[in-house]
Coordinates of C-alpha atoms and ligand atoms in Angstrom, one line a residue:
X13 CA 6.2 58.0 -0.2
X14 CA 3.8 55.6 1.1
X15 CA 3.9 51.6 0.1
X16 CA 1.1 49.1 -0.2
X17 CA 1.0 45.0 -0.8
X18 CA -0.6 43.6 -3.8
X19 CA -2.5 41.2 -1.6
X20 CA -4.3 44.5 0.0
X21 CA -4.1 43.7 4.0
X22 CA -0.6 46.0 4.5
X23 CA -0.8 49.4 3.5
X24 CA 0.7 53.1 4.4
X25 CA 4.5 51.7 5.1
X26 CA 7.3 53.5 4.5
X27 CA 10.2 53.3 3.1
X28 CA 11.9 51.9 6.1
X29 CA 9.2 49.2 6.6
X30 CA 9.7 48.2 3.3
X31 CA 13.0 47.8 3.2
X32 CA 13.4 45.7 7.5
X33 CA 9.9 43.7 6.3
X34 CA 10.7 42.6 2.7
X35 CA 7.7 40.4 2.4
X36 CA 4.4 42.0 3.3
X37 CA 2.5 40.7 6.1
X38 CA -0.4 39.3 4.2
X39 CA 2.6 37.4 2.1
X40 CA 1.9 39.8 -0.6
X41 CA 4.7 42.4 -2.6
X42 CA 5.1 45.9 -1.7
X43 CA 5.1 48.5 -4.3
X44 CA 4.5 52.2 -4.3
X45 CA 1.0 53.9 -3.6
X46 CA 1.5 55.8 -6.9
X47 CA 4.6 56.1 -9.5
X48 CA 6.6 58.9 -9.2
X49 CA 7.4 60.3 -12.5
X50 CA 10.6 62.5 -14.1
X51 CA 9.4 64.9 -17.0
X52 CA 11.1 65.2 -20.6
X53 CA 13.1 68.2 -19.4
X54 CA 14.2 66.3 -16.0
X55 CA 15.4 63.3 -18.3
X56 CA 17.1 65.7 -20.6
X57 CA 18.9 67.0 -17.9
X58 CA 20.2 63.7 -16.5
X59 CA 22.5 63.9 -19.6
X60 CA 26.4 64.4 -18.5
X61 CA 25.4 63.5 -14.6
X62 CA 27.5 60.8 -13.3
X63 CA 25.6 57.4 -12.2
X64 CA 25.5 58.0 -8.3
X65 CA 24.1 60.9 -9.3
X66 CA 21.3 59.8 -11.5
X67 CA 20.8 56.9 -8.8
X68 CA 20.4 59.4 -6.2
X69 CA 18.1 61.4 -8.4
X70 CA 15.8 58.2 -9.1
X71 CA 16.5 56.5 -5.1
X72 CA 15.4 59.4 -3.4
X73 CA 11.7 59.5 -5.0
X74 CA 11.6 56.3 -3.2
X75 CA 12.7 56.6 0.2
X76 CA 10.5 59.6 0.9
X77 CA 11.4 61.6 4.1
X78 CA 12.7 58.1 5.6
X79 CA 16.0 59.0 4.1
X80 CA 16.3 62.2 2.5
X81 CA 18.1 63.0 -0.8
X82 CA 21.0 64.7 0.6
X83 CA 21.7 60.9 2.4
X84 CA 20.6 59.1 -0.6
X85 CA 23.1 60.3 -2.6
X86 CA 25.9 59.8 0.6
X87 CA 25.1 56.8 0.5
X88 CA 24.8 56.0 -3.7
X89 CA 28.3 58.1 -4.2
X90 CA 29.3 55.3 -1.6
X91 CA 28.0 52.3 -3.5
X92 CA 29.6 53.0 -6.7
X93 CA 32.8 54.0 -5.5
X94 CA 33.9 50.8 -5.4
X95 CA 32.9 49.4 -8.6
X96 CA 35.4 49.1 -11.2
X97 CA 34.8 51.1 -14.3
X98 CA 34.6 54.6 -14.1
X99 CA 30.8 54.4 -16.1
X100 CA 30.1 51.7 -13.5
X101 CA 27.4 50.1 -16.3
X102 CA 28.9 51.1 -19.3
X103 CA 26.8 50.7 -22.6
X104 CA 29.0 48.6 -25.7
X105 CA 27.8 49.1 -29.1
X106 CA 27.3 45.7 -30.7
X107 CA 26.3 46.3 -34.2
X108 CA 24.0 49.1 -35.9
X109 CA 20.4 49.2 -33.8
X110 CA 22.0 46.7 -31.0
X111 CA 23.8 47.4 -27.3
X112 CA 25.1 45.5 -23.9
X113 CA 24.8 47.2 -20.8
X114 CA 27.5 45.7 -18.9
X115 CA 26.3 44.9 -15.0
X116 CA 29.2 43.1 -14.4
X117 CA 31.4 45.7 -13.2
X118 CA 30.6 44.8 -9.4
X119 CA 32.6 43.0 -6.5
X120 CA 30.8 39.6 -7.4
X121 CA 30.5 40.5 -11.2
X122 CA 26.8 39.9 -11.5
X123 CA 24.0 42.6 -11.9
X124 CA 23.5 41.5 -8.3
X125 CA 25.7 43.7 -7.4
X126 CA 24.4 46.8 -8.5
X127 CA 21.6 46.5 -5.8
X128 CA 23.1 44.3 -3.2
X129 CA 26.3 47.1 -2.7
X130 CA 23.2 49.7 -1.7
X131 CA 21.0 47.7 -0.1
X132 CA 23.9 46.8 2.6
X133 CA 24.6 50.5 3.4
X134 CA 20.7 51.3 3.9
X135 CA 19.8 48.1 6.0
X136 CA 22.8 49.3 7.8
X137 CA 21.8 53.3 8.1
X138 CA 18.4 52.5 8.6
X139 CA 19.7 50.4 11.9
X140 CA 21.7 52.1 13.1
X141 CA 19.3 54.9 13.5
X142 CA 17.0 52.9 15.9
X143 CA 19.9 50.5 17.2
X144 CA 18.8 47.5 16.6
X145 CA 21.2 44.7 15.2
X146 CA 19.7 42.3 12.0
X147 CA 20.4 38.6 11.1
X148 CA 19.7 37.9 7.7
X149 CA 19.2 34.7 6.4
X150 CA 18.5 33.3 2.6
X151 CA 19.4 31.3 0.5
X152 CA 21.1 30.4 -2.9
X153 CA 21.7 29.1 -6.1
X154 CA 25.1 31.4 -7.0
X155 CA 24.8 34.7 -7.7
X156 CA 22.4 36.5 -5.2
X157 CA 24.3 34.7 -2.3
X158 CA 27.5 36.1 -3.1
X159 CA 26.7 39.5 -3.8
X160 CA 24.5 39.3 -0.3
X161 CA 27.8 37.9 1.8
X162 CA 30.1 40.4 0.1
X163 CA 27.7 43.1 0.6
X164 CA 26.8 42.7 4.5
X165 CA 30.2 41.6 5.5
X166 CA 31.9 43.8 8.3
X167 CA 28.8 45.9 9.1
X168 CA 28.9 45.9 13.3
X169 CA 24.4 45.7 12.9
X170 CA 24.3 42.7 10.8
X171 CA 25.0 38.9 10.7
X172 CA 24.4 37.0 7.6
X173 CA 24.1 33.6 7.0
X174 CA 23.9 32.4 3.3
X175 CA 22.9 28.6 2.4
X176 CA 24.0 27.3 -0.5
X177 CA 23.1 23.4 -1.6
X178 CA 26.3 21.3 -1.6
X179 CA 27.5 20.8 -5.5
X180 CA 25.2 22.7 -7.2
X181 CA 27.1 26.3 -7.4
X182 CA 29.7 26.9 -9.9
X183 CA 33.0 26.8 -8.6
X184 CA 34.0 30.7 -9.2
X185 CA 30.1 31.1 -6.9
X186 CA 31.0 28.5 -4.2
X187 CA 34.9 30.4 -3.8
X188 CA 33.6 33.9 -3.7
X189 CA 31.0 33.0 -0.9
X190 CA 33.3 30.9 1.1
X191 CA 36.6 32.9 1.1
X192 CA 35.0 36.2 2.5
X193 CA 37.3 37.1 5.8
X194 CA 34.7 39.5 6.4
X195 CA 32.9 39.3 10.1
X196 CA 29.6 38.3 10.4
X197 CA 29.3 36.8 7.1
X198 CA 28.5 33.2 6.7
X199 CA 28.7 30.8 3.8
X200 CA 26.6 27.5 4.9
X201 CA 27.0 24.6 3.1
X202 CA 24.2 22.3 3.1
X203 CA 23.8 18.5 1.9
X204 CA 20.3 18.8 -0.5
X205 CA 19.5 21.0 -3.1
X206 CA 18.0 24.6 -3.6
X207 CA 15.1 23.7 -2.4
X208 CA 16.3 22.1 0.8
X209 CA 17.8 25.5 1.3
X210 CA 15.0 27.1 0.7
X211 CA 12.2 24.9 3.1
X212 CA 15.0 25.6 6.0
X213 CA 14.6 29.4 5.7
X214 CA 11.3 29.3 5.6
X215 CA 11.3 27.0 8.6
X216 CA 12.9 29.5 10.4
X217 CA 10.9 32.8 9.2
X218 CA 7.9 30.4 10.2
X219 CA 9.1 30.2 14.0
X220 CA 7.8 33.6 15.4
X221 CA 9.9 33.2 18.3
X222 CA 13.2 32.5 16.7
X223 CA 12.7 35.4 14.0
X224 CA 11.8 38.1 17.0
X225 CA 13.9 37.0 19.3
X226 CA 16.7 37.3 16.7
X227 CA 15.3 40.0 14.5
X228 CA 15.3 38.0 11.4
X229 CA 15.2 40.2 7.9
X230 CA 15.5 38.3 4.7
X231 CA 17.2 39.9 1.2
X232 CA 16.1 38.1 -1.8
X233 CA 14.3 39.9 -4.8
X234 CA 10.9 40.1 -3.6
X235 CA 12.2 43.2 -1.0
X236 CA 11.6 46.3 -3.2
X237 CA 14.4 48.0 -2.1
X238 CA 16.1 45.3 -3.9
X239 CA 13.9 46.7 -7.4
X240 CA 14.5 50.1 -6.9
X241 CA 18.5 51.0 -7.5
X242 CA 17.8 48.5 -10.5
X243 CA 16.1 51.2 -11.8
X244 CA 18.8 53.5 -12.8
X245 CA 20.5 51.8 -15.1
X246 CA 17.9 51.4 -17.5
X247 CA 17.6 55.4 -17.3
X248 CA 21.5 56.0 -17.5
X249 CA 21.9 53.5 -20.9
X250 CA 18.6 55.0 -22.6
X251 CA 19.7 59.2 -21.7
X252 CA 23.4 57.9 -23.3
X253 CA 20.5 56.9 -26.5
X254 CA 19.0 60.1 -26.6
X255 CA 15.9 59.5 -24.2
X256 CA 13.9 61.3 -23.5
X257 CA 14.2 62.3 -27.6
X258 CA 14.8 58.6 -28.7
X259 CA 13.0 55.9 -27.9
X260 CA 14.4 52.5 -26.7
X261 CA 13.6 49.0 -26.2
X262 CA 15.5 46.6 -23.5
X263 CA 16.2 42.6 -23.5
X264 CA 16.4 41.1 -20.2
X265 CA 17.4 37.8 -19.2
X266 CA 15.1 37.1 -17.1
X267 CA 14.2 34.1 -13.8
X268 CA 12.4 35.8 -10.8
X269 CA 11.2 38.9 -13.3
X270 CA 13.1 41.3 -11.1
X271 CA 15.3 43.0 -13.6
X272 CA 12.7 43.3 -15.9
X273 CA 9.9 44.4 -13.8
X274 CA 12.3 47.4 -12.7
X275 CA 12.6 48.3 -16.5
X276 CA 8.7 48.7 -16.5
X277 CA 9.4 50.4 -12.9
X278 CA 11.2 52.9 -15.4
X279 CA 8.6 53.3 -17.9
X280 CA 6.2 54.1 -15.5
X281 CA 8.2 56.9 -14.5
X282 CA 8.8 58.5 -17.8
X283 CA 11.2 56.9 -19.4
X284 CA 10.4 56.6 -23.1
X285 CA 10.6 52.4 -23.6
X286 CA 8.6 50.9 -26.4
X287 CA 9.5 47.6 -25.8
X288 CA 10.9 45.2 -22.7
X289 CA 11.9 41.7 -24.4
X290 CA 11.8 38.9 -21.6
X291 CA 14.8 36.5 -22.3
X292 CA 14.0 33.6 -20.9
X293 CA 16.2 29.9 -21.1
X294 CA 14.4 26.3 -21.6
X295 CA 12.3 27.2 -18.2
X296 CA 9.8 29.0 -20.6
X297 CA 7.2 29.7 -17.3
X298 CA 6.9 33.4 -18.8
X299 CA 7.2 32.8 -22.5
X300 CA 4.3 30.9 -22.2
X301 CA 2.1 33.1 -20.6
X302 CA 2.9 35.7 -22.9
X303 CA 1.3 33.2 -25.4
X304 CA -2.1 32.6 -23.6
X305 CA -2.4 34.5 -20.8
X306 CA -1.7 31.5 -18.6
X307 CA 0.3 30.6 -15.7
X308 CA 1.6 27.2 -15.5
X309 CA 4.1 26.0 -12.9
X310 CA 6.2 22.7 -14.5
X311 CA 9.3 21.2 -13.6
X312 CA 12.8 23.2 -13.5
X313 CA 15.2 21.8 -15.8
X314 CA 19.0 22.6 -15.3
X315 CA 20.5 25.5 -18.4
X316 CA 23.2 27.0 -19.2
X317 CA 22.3 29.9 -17.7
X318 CA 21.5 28.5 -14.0
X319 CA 21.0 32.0 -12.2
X320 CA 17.3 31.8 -14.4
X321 CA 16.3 28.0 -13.8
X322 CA 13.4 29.1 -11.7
X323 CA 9.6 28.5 -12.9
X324 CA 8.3 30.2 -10.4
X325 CA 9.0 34.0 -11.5
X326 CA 8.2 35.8 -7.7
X327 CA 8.2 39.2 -9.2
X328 CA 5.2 38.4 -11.4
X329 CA 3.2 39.2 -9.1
X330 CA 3.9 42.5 -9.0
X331 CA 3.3 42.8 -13.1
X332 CA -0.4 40.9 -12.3
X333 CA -1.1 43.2 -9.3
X334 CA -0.5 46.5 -12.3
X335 CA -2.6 44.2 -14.9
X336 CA -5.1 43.9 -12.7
X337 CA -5.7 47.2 -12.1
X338 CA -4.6 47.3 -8.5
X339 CA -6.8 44.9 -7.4
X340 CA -5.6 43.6 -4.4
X341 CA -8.0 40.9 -3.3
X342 CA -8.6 39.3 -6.7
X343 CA -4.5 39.6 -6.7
X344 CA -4.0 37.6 -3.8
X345 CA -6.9 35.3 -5.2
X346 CA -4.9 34.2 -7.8
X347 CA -1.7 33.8 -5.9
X348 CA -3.5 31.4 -3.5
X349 CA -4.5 29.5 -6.6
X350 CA -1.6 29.4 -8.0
X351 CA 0.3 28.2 -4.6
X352 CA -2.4 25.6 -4.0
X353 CA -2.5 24.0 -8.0
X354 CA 0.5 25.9 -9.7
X355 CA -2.1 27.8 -12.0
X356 CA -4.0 31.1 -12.6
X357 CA -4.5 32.9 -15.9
X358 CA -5.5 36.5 -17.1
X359 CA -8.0 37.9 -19.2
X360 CA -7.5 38.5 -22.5
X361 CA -8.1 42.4 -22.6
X362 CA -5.5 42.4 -19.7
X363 CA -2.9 40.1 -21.8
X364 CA -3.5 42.5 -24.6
X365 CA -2.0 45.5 -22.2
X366 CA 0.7 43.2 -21.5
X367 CA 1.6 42.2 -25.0
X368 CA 2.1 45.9 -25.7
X369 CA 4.9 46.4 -23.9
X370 CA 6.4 42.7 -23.5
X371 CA 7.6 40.8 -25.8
X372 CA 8.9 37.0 -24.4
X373 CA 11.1 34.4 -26.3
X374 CA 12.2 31.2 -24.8
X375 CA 16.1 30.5 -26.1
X376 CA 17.4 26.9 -25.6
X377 CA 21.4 25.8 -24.8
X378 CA 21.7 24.6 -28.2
X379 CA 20.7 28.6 -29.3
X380 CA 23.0 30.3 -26.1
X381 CA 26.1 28.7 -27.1
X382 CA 25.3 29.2 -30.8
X383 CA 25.0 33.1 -29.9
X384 CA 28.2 33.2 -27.7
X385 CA 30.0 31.9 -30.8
X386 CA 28.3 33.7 -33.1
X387 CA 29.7 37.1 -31.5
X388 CA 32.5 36.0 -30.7
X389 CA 33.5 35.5 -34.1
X390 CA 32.1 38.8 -35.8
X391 CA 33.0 41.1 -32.9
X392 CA 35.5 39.4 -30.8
X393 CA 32.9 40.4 -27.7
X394 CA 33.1 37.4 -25.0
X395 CA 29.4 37.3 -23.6
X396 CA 28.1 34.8 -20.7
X397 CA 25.3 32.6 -21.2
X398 CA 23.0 34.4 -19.4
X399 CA 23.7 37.6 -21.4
X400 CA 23.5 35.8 -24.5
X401 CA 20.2 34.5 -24.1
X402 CA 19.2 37.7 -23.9
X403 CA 21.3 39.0 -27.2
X404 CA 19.4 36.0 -29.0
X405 CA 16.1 36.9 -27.6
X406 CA 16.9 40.5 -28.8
X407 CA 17.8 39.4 -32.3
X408 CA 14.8 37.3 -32.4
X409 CA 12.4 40.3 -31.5
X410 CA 14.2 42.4 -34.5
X411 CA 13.7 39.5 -36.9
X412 CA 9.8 39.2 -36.1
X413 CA 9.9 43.4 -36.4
X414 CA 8.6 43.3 -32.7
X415 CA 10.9 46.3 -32.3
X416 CA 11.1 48.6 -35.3
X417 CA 14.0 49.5 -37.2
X418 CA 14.9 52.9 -35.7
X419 CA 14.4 52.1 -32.2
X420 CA 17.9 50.4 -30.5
X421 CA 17.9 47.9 -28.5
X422 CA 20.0 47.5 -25.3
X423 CA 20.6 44.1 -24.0
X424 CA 21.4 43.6 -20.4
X425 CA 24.4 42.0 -20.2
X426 CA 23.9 40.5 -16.5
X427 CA 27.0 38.6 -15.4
X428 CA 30.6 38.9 -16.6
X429 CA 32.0 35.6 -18.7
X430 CA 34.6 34.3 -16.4
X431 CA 31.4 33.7 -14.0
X432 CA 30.3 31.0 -16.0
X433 CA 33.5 29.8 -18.4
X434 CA 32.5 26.5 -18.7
X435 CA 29.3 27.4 -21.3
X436 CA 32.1 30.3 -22.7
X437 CA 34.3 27.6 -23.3
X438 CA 32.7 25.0 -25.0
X439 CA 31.2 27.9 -27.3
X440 CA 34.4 29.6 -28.4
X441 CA 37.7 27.7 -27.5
X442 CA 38.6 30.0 -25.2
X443 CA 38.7 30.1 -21.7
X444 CA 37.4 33.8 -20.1
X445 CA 39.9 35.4 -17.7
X446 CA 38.4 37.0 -14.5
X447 CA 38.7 40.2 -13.5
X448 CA 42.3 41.8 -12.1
X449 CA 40.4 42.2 -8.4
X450 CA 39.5 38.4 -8.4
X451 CA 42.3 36.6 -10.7
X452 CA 43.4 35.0 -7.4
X453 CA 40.0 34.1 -6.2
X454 CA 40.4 30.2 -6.8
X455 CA 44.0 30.0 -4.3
X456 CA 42.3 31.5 -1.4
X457 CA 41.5 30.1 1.1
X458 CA 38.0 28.6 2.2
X459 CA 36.2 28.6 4.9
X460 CA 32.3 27.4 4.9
X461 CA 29.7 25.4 7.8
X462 CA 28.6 22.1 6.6
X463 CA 25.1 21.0 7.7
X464 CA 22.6 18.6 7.1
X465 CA 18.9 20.0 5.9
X466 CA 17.7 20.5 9.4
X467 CA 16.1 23.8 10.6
X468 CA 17.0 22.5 14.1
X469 CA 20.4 22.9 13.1
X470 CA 20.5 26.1 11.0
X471 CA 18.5 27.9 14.6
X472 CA 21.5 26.6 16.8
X473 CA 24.4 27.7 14.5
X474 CA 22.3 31.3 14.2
X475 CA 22.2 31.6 17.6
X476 CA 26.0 30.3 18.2
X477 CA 27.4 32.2 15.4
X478 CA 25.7 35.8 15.8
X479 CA 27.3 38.4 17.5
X480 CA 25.5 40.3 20.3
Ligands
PLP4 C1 19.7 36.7 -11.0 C2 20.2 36.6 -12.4 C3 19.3 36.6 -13.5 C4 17.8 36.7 -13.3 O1 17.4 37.9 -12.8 P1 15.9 38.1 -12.3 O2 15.9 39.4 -11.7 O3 15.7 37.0 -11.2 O4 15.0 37.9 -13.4 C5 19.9 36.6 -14.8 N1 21.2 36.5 -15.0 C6 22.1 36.5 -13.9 C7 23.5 36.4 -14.3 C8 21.6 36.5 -12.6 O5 22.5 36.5 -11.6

């Protein structure tokens, strides 16, 4: 399996590249030289195979002979081991026509999880091998960060540093990064906000010398490796359908249009999808160009649903790179444009291909708490707001008959309630319990580095910090 970037100046890496690089040279996303694709009798036979074992089915077209599937599904059986329901993303029926894929079912009880677990074990394998140690560095607005610390913890190959921006995490996201006794795991607390977090790891990707000298790797959802096991589960829900014999259609919550762009990962492989609805909150960035074909950066306003107030979907680019027909130089074209003035648009022919698999709807606070409550009361199901937005967005997309009547549709239900109880709250009266593994989360005990917004600073506690 060979990779190339959608900017066109980094081609013929492997699986292993991808996965140490993340980010392409040319600052452009990998993706695979060409989709590999399950038939209608390999999909019919994924029917009563556990989910490691679909994973390692689907993971192991990927990795190509960097790791081979034997390893893969080592290493998958591994992952979900640990995960707390026996389905590991089991599908609830909601009403006639309408699922939740739970993706809570994690350590950190995000969909974060679901990649983050393998990731950590690969990074790891893929070290080893060569003997080289890793520091990874990013930063957070909640869920990606804790999922990252809980993942890398206690592997003897990697340090990780998370930065989070002081008071702007939840609570339940601030406890489960800082009260990690794990080695090599750290939870940085930093005076400024997500973006101050975000200018100081660039600051230190953008010194050559630090990043070589300490063999910097970075884990946010740009890396493909991050896309791939994201893959699965929109295979495992739609076989439990009927696929490859019944169609399906999928609602996605949706900020960095990761999740969702692995759903169209799916299609493109042979799974039977006739729609993918992209939920978005009041930070409508993708609902809009789904309108007019046009990309228009604005302002982030604070939601419900914080883990999608981004108006800057990274991902996209990997959806335009497709749209355009895999060309790479007008691709990085309009990316520079869009960096420089925080605009680029599409034809219409090529919105048209869009439109006929994606379908977007922007869903406001006032409509996410009226959905919690509103199936809370007729089913007794506890959803967060994040899910919800994407059970309205799927209701919205049955009322316009975007999806037709005998096609389900299976709405990714992307962090558990308790996450977020707040929102749950104020919609139904009652507060969400968390999970047996973390009902003592909030007594234990913390430990976190403060610092100011200064690269200078970040470099030092790196190199203080790290083990050798
Ligand atoms: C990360 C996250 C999202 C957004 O996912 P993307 O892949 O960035 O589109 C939505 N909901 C929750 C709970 C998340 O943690």
């Amino acid at each position: 399996m060979e990779y190339l970037s959608t900017r066109g100046e980094d081609h013929n890496t492997t699986f292993e590249g991808v996965l140490l690089n993340g980010l392409a040279r040319d600052g452009g996303l990998y993706l695979p030289k060409s989709w590999p694709t399950f038939n209608s009798s390999e999909i019919a036979n994924m029917q009563g195979l556990s989910y490691h074992e679909i994973a390692a089915l689907i993971i192991s077209k990927f990795t190509g002979d960097d790791i081979i599937y034997r390893e893969v599904a080592d290493l998958t059986k591994a992952t979900y081991e640990n995960f707390t329901h026996p389905e590991v993303a089991p599908l609830k029926f909601i009403e006639d026509g309408l699922y939740a894929l739970e993706l809570f079912h994690g350590p950190t009880i995000a969909f974060k999880d679901y990649a983050m677990q393998f990731l950590a074990r690969t990074f790891h394998k893929a070290l080893s091998k060569s003997g080289k140690r890793s520091v990874i560095l990013g930063a957070t607005s909640g869920d990606t960060g804790s999922a990252a610390l809980q993942a890398f913890q206690n592997l003897d190959s990697i340090d990780i540093f998370i930065l989070f921006p002081y008071g702007r995490v939840s609570p339940i996201q601030q406890k489960q990064m800082t009260s990690l006794a794990g080695l090599g795991a750290h939870a940085i607390c930093v005076s400024g906000d997500f973006d101050t977090c975000q200018d100081i790891v660039k600051g230190c990707f953008n010194d050559h010398y630090f990043r070589d000298e300490v063999n910097l790797s970075a884990i946010n959802s740009i890396n493909w490796a991050r896309l791939i096991p994201q893959i699965v589960y929109y295979f495992t829900a739609a076989v439990k359908l009927g696929a490859p014999d019944q169609k399906v259609a999928f609602s996605v919550p949706t900020g960095n249009f990761g999740n969702i762009f692995a759903g169209w990962a799916a299609k493109q492989m042979g799974l039977p999808i006739d729609r993918l609805i992209v939920a978005s909150n009041r930070n409508d960035i993708l609902p809009r160009f789904f309108e007019n074909g046009k990309m228009v950066r604005e302002k982030v306003h604070q939601s419900l649903s914080p883990s999608m107030d981004i108006q800057v979907s990274s991902n996209f680019e990997r959806l335009l790179f497709e749209l355009l027909e895999r060309d790479a130089e007008l691709c990085a074209l309009k990316m520079k444009e869009f960096a420089s003035t925080g605009f680029f648009d599409v034809s219409l022919g090529q919105l048209k291909v869009a439109k006929e698999i994606f379908a977007a709807y922007r869903v406001d606070d006032a409509k996410t708490t009226r959905r919690i409550k509103f199936l809370y009361d007729h089913y007794g199901m506890i959803f967060d707001p994040h899910s919800a937005v994407g059970l309205e967005a799927a209701k919205a997309a049955r009322d316009d008959e975007v999806v037709s009547k005998n096609i389900p549709i299976i709405s990714l239900a992307c962090a558990h309630p308790a996450k977020f109880p707040d929102a749950v709250e104020n919609a139904i009266g009652v507060r969400p319990e968390l999970p047996q593994h973390l009902s003592d989360l909030m007594d234990r005990q913390e430990s976190k580095i403060d610092i100011d917004g200064k690269v200078e600073a970040i470099k030092e506690l790196i190199f203080i910090n790290k083990r050798n």
